[in-house]
mmCIF file of C-alpha atoms and ligand atoms in Angstrom:
data_model
loop_
_atom_site.group_PDB
_atom_site.id
_atom_site.type_symbol
_atom_site.label_atom_id
_atom_site.label_comp_id
_atom_site.label_asym_id
_atom_site.label_seq_id
_atom_site.Cartn_x
_atom_site.Cartn_y
_atom_site.Cartn_z
ATOM 1 C CA MET A 1 8.399 -25.395 -1.849
ATOM 2 C CA ILE A 2 7.121 -21.878 -2.373
ATOM 3 C CA ALA A 3 5.468 -22.809 -5.659
ATOM 4 C CA GLY A 4 2.316 -23.931 -3.861
ATOM 5 C CA LYS A 5 1.962 -20.543 -2.168
ATOM 6 C CA LYS A 6 2.534 -18.479 -5.288
ATOM 7 C CA ASP A 7 -1.148 -17.633 -5.696
ATOM 8 C CA LEU A 8 -1.365 -16.247 -2.185
ATOM 9 C CA ILE A 9 1.732 -14.093 -2.679
ATOM 10 C CA LEU A 10 0.438 -12.892 -6.041
ATOM 11 C CA ARG A 11 -2.930 -11.890 -4.636
ATOM 12 C CA GLU A 12 -1.418 -9.880 -1.797
ATOM 13 C CA LEU A 13 0.985 -8.162 -4.161
ATOM 14 C CA GLU A 14 -1.694 -7.300 -6.685
ATOM 15 C CA ASP A 15 -4.154 -6.075 -4.042
ATOM 16 C CA GLY A 16 -1.460 -3.909 -2.466
ATOM 17 C CA THR A 17 0.062 -2.446 -5.598
ATOM 18 C CA GLY A 18 -2.970 -2.277 -7.879
ATOM 19 C CA ALA A 19 -0.793 -3.673 -10.704
ATOM 20 C CA ALA A 20 -0.400 -7.035 -12.404
ATOM 21 C CA ILE A 21 2.526 -8.902 -10.845
ATOM 22 C CA ALA A 22 4.704 -11.759 -12.071
ATOM 23 C CA VAL A 23 6.527 -14.092 -9.705
ATOM 24 C CA ALA A 24 9.232 -16.637 -10.516
ATOM 25 C CA VAL A 25 11.186 -19.039 -8.396
ATOM 26 C CA ASP A 26 14.811 -18.310 -9.194
ATOM 27 C CA ARG A 27 17.244 -21.206 -8.976
ATOM 28 C CA SER A 28 20.220 -19.419 -10.531
ATOM 29 C CA GLY A 29 22.095 -18.873 -7.266
ATOM 30 C CA LEU A 30 23.421 -21.246 -4.688
ATOM 31 C CA ARG A 31 20.084 -21.346 -2.954
ATOM 32 C CA SER A 32 16.772 -20.692 -4.623
ATOM 33 C CA GLY A 33 15.044 -17.370 -4.262
ATOM 34 C CA LEU A 34 12.044 -15.449 -5.560
ATOM 35 C CA ARG A 35 11.871 -12.767 -8.218
ATOM 36 C CA ILE A 36 8.916 -10.413 -8.439
ATOM 37 C CA TRP A 37 8.203 -7.743 -11.060
ATOM 38 C CA PHE A 38 5.379 -5.835 -12.741
ATOM 39 C CA GLY A 39 3.809 -8.079 -15.350
ATOM 40 C CA ASP A 40 3.302 -5.394 -17.982
ATOM 41 C CA LEU A 41 6.902 -4.127 -17.736
ATOM 42 C CA ASP A 42 8.660 -7.504 -17.587
ATOM 43 C CA GLU A 43 11.971 -7.971 -15.791
ATOM 44 C CA LYS A 44 14.058 -5.766 -18.049
ATOM 45 C CA HIS A 45 11.905 -2.662 -18.242
ATOM 46 C CA GLY A 46 11.096 -1.974 -14.611
ATOM 47 C CA PRO A 47 11.805 -2.677 -10.956
ATOM 48 C CA VAL A 48 12.450 -6.240 -9.796
ATOM 49 C CA SER A 49 12.461 -7.449 -6.207
ATOM 50 C CA GLU A 50 14.647 -10.428 -5.397
ATOM 51 C CA LEU A 51 14.298 -12.398 -2.206
ATOM 52 C CA ARG A 52 17.201 -14.638 -1.201
ATOM 53 C CA PRO A 53 18.282 -16.408 1.943
ATOM 54 C CA HIS A 54 20.853 -14.305 3.808
ATOM 55 C CA GLY A 55 23.278 -15.970 6.186
ATOM 56 C CA LEU A 56 21.835 -18.837 8.153
ATOM 57 C CA LYS A 57 18.837 -17.130 9.644
ATOM 58 C CA GLY A 58 17.903 -14.293 7.393
ATOM 59 C CA HIS A 59 16.411 -13.001 4.164
ATOM 60 C CA ARG A 60 17.701 -10.291 1.903
ATOM 61 C CA VAL A 61 15.366 -8.421 -0.426
ATOM 62 C CA THR A 62 16.997 -6.354 -3.156
ATOM 63 C CA LEU A 63 15.032 -4.040 -5.411
ATOM 64 C CA ILE A 64 16.833 -3.154 -8.611
ATOM 65 C CA PHE A 65 15.858 -1.810 -12.017
ATOM 66 C CA GLY A 66 16.199 -3.855 -15.186
ATOM 67 C CA ASN A 67 18.704 -2.800 -17.866
ATOM 68 C CA PHE A 68 16.077 -1.187 -20.058
ATOM 69 C CA SER A 69 14.210 0.832 -17.438
ATOM 70 C CA GLY A 70 14.906 4.252 -18.972
ATOM 71 C CA ALA A 71 11.296 4.911 -19.924
ATOM 72 C CA VAL A 72 9.986 3.935 -16.504
ATOM 73 C CA ILE A 73 12.637 6.016 -14.715
ATOM 74 C CA GLY A 74 11.572 8.966 -16.879
ATOM 75 C CA GLN A 75 7.990 8.396 -15.784
ATOM 76 C CA ILE A 76 9.007 8.110 -12.106
ATOM 77 C CA ARG A 77 10.827 11.448 -12.317
ATOM 78 C CA LYS A 78 7.515 13.045 -13.201
ATOM 79 C CA ALA A 79 5.746 11.643 -10.116
ATOM 80 C CA SER A 80 3.861 14.311 -8.147
ATOM 81 C CA PRO A 81 5.039 15.325 -4.652
ATOM 82 C CA GLU A 82 2.024 13.492 -3.243
ATOM 83 C CA ASP A 83 3.017 10.264 -5.030
ATOM 84 C CA VAL A 84 6.581 10.610 -3.756
ATOM 85 C CA GLN A 85 5.334 11.217 -0.227
ATOM 86 C CA LEU A 86 3.107 8.134 -0.352
ATOM 87 C CA ALA A 87 5.923 5.997 -1.782
ATOM 88 C CA ARG A 88 8.261 7.080 1.031
ATOM 89 C CA ALA A 89 5.555 6.479 3.622
ATOM 90 C CA LEU A 90 5.030 2.945 2.287
ATOM 91 C CA VAL A 91 8.726 2.138 2.675
ATOM 92 C CA ALA A 92 8.755 3.824 6.096
ATOM 93 C CA SER A 93 5.922 1.509 7.175
ATOM 94 C CA ILE A 94 8.297 -1.469 7.054
ATOM 95 C CA ARG A 95 8.959 -2.831 10.567
ATOM 96 C CA GLN A 96 11.747 -1.059 12.445
ATOM 97 C CA ASP A 97 13.745 -4.245 13.107
ATOM 98 C CA ILE A 98 14.139 -4.749 9.353
ATOM 99 C CA GLU A 99 17.221 -2.932 8.114
ATOM 100 C CA ILE A 100 16.646 -0.840 4.971
ATOM 101 C CA GLU A 101 19.520 0.559 2.935
ATOM 102 C CA ILE A 102 19.246 2.843 -0.081
ATOM 103 C CA PRO A 103 22.812 3.411 -1.304
ATOM 104 C CA GLY A 104 23.548 7.090 -1.917
ATOM 105 C CA GLU A 105 20.136 8.224 -0.647
ATOM 106 C CA SER A 106 18.684 9.237 2.707
ATOM 107 C CA LEU A 107 16.001 6.947 4.108
ATOM 108 C CA SER A 108 13.540 9.776 4.620
ATOM 109 C CA GLN A 109 14.150 11.740 1.401
ATOM 110 C CA TRP A 110 15.050 9.106 -1.172
ATOM 111 C CA SER A 111 14.006 9.374 -4.776
ATOM 112 C CA VAL A 112 14.523 7.313 -7.907
ATOM 113 C CA THR A 113 16.420 9.335 -10.489
ATOM 114 C CA THR A 114 18.513 6.753 -12.343
ATOM 115 C CA GLY A 115 18.401 3.059 -13.159
ATOM 116 C CA ALA A 116 21.223 2.515 -10.666
ATOM 117 C CA PHE A 117 18.737 3.015 -7.819
ATOM 118 C CA GLN A 118 18.703 0.150 -5.345
ATOM 119 C CA MET A 119 16.865 -0.639 -2.155
ATOM 120 C CA ARG A 120 17.943 -3.446 0.162
ATOM 121 C CA ALA A 121 16.176 -4.917 3.161
ATOM 122 C CA THR A 122 17.762 -7.395 5.542
ATOM 123 C CA ILE A 123 15.588 -9.516 7.770
ATOM 124 C CA ARG A 124 17.517 -11.257 10.552
ATOM 125 C CA GLU A 125 16.873 -13.859 13.208
ATOM 126 C CA LEU A 126 14.196 -15.815 11.423
ATOM 127 C CA ALA A 127 13.458 -19.162 13.059
ATOM 128 C CA GLN A 128 12.925 -21.074 9.799
ATOM 129 C CA PRO A 129 14.141 -18.904 6.905
ATOM 130 C CA LEU A 130 13.508 -21.578 4.311
ATOM 131 C CA GLU A 131 9.930 -22.296 5.365
ATOM 132 C CA ASP A 132 7.057 -21.039 3.219
ATOM 133 C CA ALA A 133 5.516 -19.131 6.133
ATOM 134 C CA GLU A 134 8.679 -17.051 6.622
ATOM 135 C CA ILE A 135 9.012 -16.380 2.903
ATOM 136 C CA ILE A 136 5.395 -15.259 2.720
ATOM 137 C CA GLY A 137 6.025 -13.128 5.807
ATOM 138 C CA THR A 138 8.897 -11.339 4.067
ATOM 139 C CA CYS A 139 6.749 -10.807 0.954
ATOM 140 C CA ARG A 140 4.014 -9.267 3.094
ATOM 141 C CA ASP A 141 6.302 -7.227 5.363
ATOM 142 C CA VAL A 142 8.808 -5.980 2.790
ATOM 143 C CA ILE A 143 8.117 -6.745 -0.859
ATOM 144 C CA VAL A 144 4.459 -5.664 -0.859
ATOM 145 C CA PRO A 145 5.186 -2.147 0.522
ATOM 146 C CA MET A 146 8.339 -1.774 -1.627
ATOM 147 C CA MET A 147 6.574 -2.741 -4.836
ATOM 148 C CA ALA A 148 3.546 -0.641 -3.860
ATOM 149 C CA ALA A 149 5.906 2.332 -3.479
ATOM 150 C CA MET A 150 7.230 1.677 -6.994
ATOM 151 C CA ALA A 151 3.692 1.296 -8.355
ATOM 152 C CA GLU A 152 2.767 4.667 -6.849
ATOM 153 C CA LEU A 153 5.840 6.346 -8.391
ATOM 154 C CA ILE A 154 5.243 4.743 -11.773
ATOM 155 C CA GLY A 155 1.630 5.850 -11.520
ATOM 156 C CA TYR A 156 -0.342 2.687 -12.059
ATOM 157 C CA ASP A 157 -3.822 3.998 -12.616
ATOM 158 C CA VAL A 158 -6.428 3.626 -10.001
ATOM 159 C CA ILE A 159 -9.419 1.967 -11.587
ATOM 160 C CA GLU A 160 -12.230 4.471 -11.354
ATOM 161 C CA GLU A 161 -15.640 3.045 -10.665
ATOM 162 C CA ALA A 162 -18.701 4.827 -11.943
ATOM 163 C CA VAL A 163 -19.464 7.497 -9.370
ATOM 164 C CA ASP A 164 -22.995 7.365 -7.999
ATOM 165 C CA ASP A 165 -23.532 11.059 -8.012
ATOM 166 C CA GLU A 166 -27.025 11.704 -6.696
ATOM 167 C CA SER A 167 -25.969 14.896 -5.008
ATOM 168 C CA PRO A 168 -25.975 18.063 -7.053
ATOM 169 C CA ALA A 169 -22.599 19.508 -7.941
ATOM 170 C CA PHE A 170 -21.268 21.584 -5.069
ATOM 171 C CA GLU A 171 -18.340 23.878 -4.646
ATOM 172 C CA GLY A 172 -16.075 21.106 -3.524
ATOM 173 C CA ALA A 173 -16.655 18.873 -6.543
ATOM 174 C CA THR A 174 -12.940 18.813 -7.271
ATOM 175 C CA LEU A 175 -12.223 18.067 -3.661
ATOM 176 C CA LYS A 176 -14.726 15.221 -3.794
ATOM 177 C CA SER A 177 -12.924 13.614 -6.673
ATOM 178 C CA VAL A 178 -9.551 14.067 -4.949
ATOM 179 C CA VAL A 179 -10.939 12.405 -1.823
ATOM 180 C CA GLN A 180 -12.485 9.551 -3.807
ATOM 181 C CA ARG A 181 -9.276 8.980 -5.706
ATOM 182 C CA ARG A 182 -7.326 8.755 -2.459
ATOM 183 C CA GLU A 183 -9.903 6.485 -0.838
ATOM 184 C CA ARG A 184 -9.822 4.104 -3.784
ATOM 185 C CA ASN A 185 -6.071 4.101 -4.376
ATOM 186 C CA PRO A 186 -4.868 0.589 -3.437
ATOM 187 C CA ARG A 187 -1.532 1.994 -2.182
ATOM 188 C CA ASN A 188 -3.290 4.415 0.174
ATOM 189 C CA ARG A 189 -5.430 1.521 1.353
ATOM 190 C CA LEU A 190 -2.380 -0.658 1.928
ATOM 191 C CA LEU A 191 -0.612 2.061 3.894
ATOM 192 C CA CYS A 192 -3.711 2.796 5.982
ATOM 193 C CA ILE A 193 -4.075 -0.914 6.846
ATOM 194 C CA ARG A 194 -0.364 -1.313 7.615
ATOM 195 C CA ILE A 195 -0.522 1.617 10.010
ATOM 196 C CA HIS A 196 -3.983 1.345 11.543
ATOM 197 C CA GLY A 197 -4.884 -2.321 11.073
ATOM 198 C CA GLU A 198 -8.162 -3.614 9.646
ATOM 199 C CA LYS A 199 -10.526 -2.731 12.464
ATOM 200 C CA CYS A 200 -13.324 -0.237 11.796
ATOM 201 C CA VAL A 201 -12.598 2.848 13.927
ATOM 202 C CA VAL A 202 -16.327 3.518 14.423
ATOM 203 C CA CYS A 203 -17.905 0.151 15.304
ATOM 204 C CA GLY A 204 -14.851 -2.029 15.932
ATOM 205 C CA LEU A 205 -15.798 -4.616 13.307
ATOM 206 C CA GLU A 206 -12.814 -6.513 11.966
ATOM 207 C CA PRO A 207 -14.043 -8.011 8.695
ATOM 208 C CA ARG A 208 -11.119 -10.424 8.334
ATOM 209 C CA PHE A 209 -11.838 -11.797 11.798
ATOM 210 C CA GLU A 210 -15.549 -11.976 11.004
ATOM 211 C CA TYR A 211 -15.495 -13.404 7.475
ATOM 212 C CA GLY A 212 -12.111 -15.083 7.176
ATOM 213 C CA GLU A 213 -10.798 -15.187 3.644
ATOM 214 C CA ALA A 214 -13.853 -13.238 2.422
ATOM 215 C CA GLY A 215 -12.986 -10.471 4.848
ATOM 216 C CA SER A 216 -10.751 -8.197 2.809
ATOM 217 C CA ILE A 217 -13.539 -5.620 2.642
ATOM 218 C CA ILE A 218 -12.261 -2.936 5.009
ATOM 219 C CA GLU A 219 -12.406 0.462 3.322
ATOM 220 C CA VAL A 220 -10.332 3.599 3.643
ATOM 221 C CA HIS A 221 -11.885 6.900 4.643
ATOM 222 C CA HIS A 222 -10.339 10.309 4.165
ATOM 223 C CA LEU A 223 -10.684 12.499 7.256
ATOM 224 C CA GLU A 224 -11.195 16.245 7.347
ATOM 225 C CA PRO A 225 -12.198 17.224 3.857
ATOM 226 C CA LEU A 226 -13.744 20.354 5.418
ATOM 227 C CA SER A 227 -10.383 21.729 6.490
ATOM 228 C CA LEU A 228 -8.971 20.855 3.096
ATOM 229 C CA LEU A 229 -11.755 22.834 1.492
ATOM 230 C CA ILE A 230 -11.129 25.898 3.628
ATOM 231 C CA GLU A 231 -7.347 25.898 3.883
ATOM 232 C CA PRO A 232 -5.512 23.385 1.726
ATOM 233 C CA ARG A 233 -2.655 21.722 3.573
ATOM 234 C CA PRO A 234 -0.249 18.939 2.638
ATOM 235 C CA TYR A 235 -1.943 15.592 2.645
ATOM 236 C CA ASP A 236 -0.480 12.913 4.938
ATOM 237 C CA PRO A 237 -1.726 9.376 4.284
ATOM 238 C CA ARG A 238 -0.606 8.371 7.774
ATOM 239 C CA THR A 239 -2.880 10.760 9.595
ATOM 240 C CA ASP A 240 -5.561 11.586 7.042
ATOM 241 C CA LEU A 241 -6.804 8.053 6.396
ATOM 242 C CA VAL A 242 -8.668 5.670 8.719
ATOM 243 C CA PRO A 243 -10.112 2.177 8.187
ATOM 244 C CA LEU A 244 -13.914 1.920 8.201
ATOM 245 C CA CYS A 245 -16.133 -1.112 7.601
ATOM 246 C CA PRO A 246 -18.354 -0.781 4.491
ATOM 247 C CA ASN A 247 -21.444 0.020 6.621
ATOM 248 C CA CYS A 248 -19.866 2.790 8.656
ATOM 249 C CA HIS A 249 -18.167 4.174 5.558
ATOM 250 C CA ARG A 250 -21.466 4.325 3.717
ATOM 251 C CA ALA A 251 -23.069 5.969 6.736
ATOM 252 C CA ALA A 252 -20.282 8.572 6.928
ATOM 253 C CA HIS A 253 -20.930 9.645 3.352
ATOM 254 C CA THR A 254 -24.707 9.937 3.717
ATOM 255 C CA ARG A 255 -24.073 13.561 4.613
ATOM 256 C CA HIS A 256 -22.912 15.814 1.770
ATOM 257 C CA PRO A 257 -20.683 17.550 1.151
ATOM 258 C CA ILE A 258 -19.033 17.118 4.549
ATOM 259 C CA PRO A 259 -19.239 13.507 5.725
ATOM 260 C CA PHE A 260 -20.121 12.697 9.339
ATOM 261 C CA SER A 261 -17.050 12.694 11.568
ATOM 262 C CA ILE A 262 -15.903 9.559 13.404
ATOM 263 C CA GLU A 263 -17.193 11.009 16.699
ATOM 264 C CA GLU A 264 -20.562 11.917 15.179
ATOM 265 C CA LEU A 265 -20.937 8.417 13.788
ATOM 266 C CA LYS A 266 -20.138 6.860 17.149
ATOM 267 C CA ASP A 267 -22.827 9.043 18.765
ATOM 268 C CA LEU A 268 -25.349 8.270 16.031
ATOM 269 C CA ARG A 269 -24.777 4.537 16.443
ATOM 270 C CA GLY A 270 -25.644 4.664 20.126
ATOM 271 C CA SER A 271 -28.614 6.968 19.685
ATOM 272 C CA CYS A 272 -31.031 4.602 17.923
ATOM 273 C CA ARG A 273 -30.866 1.789 20.474
ATOM 274 C CA ASP A 274 -33.475 1.264 23.211
HETATM 275 ZN ZN1 ZN B 1 -17.945 -0.032 11.214
HETATM 276 ZN ZN1 ZN B 2 -14.885 8.100 2.973
#
């Protein structure tokens, strides 16, 4: 069944986590399920998400750590407060009707400190729990954000593109690199899309609607670098990031060092028309 949709699941997982993912159909139980893990860590050395049918109408996703995850747990313990905050926000972005349990931890303040860490999600009242569409839905709704949270904690590197730096170095050069790193982090992008959708907040373009399967081009913009420059405050991916289409995003960053604001861009757009 699900085998035919494996590529789709893989692509969404890899886009969302920024890591190489392995998927296997698991037939060891009474009813077949899915197992998903980070390709470079294999199943024993890192987190594994298992999806199984639950009751007659549900799914259960369980995230556990393999028996030899000591090194990865050590790495997770060194995650920065910002990484931890983003990981928690990713899990918090899971739909409210899906029940999340983290044994021995609070849902808002959880952290991974030992290999005994577990996270369980229960999805109830599915119409066709064994259909591909429902399984893909659970991957998208639950496994992608959960695995993205783990990827953020583990610290999968964000691939840095060559920076086109025409502008001379300015005081906020460090800030600029912080902002670029956040804008290019696939987990920040995933969270921004899960919260705000994929519609450009300046022009309303929805690339996925416009270009179909070639439409995964929405970009993430970091708001308010000016205030960050003047008085640093804790960064919140939920409120500090907005989706912009590639055109509007490019336009925003034509002004240095402080990009045009969303309101300024909206005004500029209207101003050049007859
Ligand atoms: Zn736009
Ligand atoms: Zn930007």
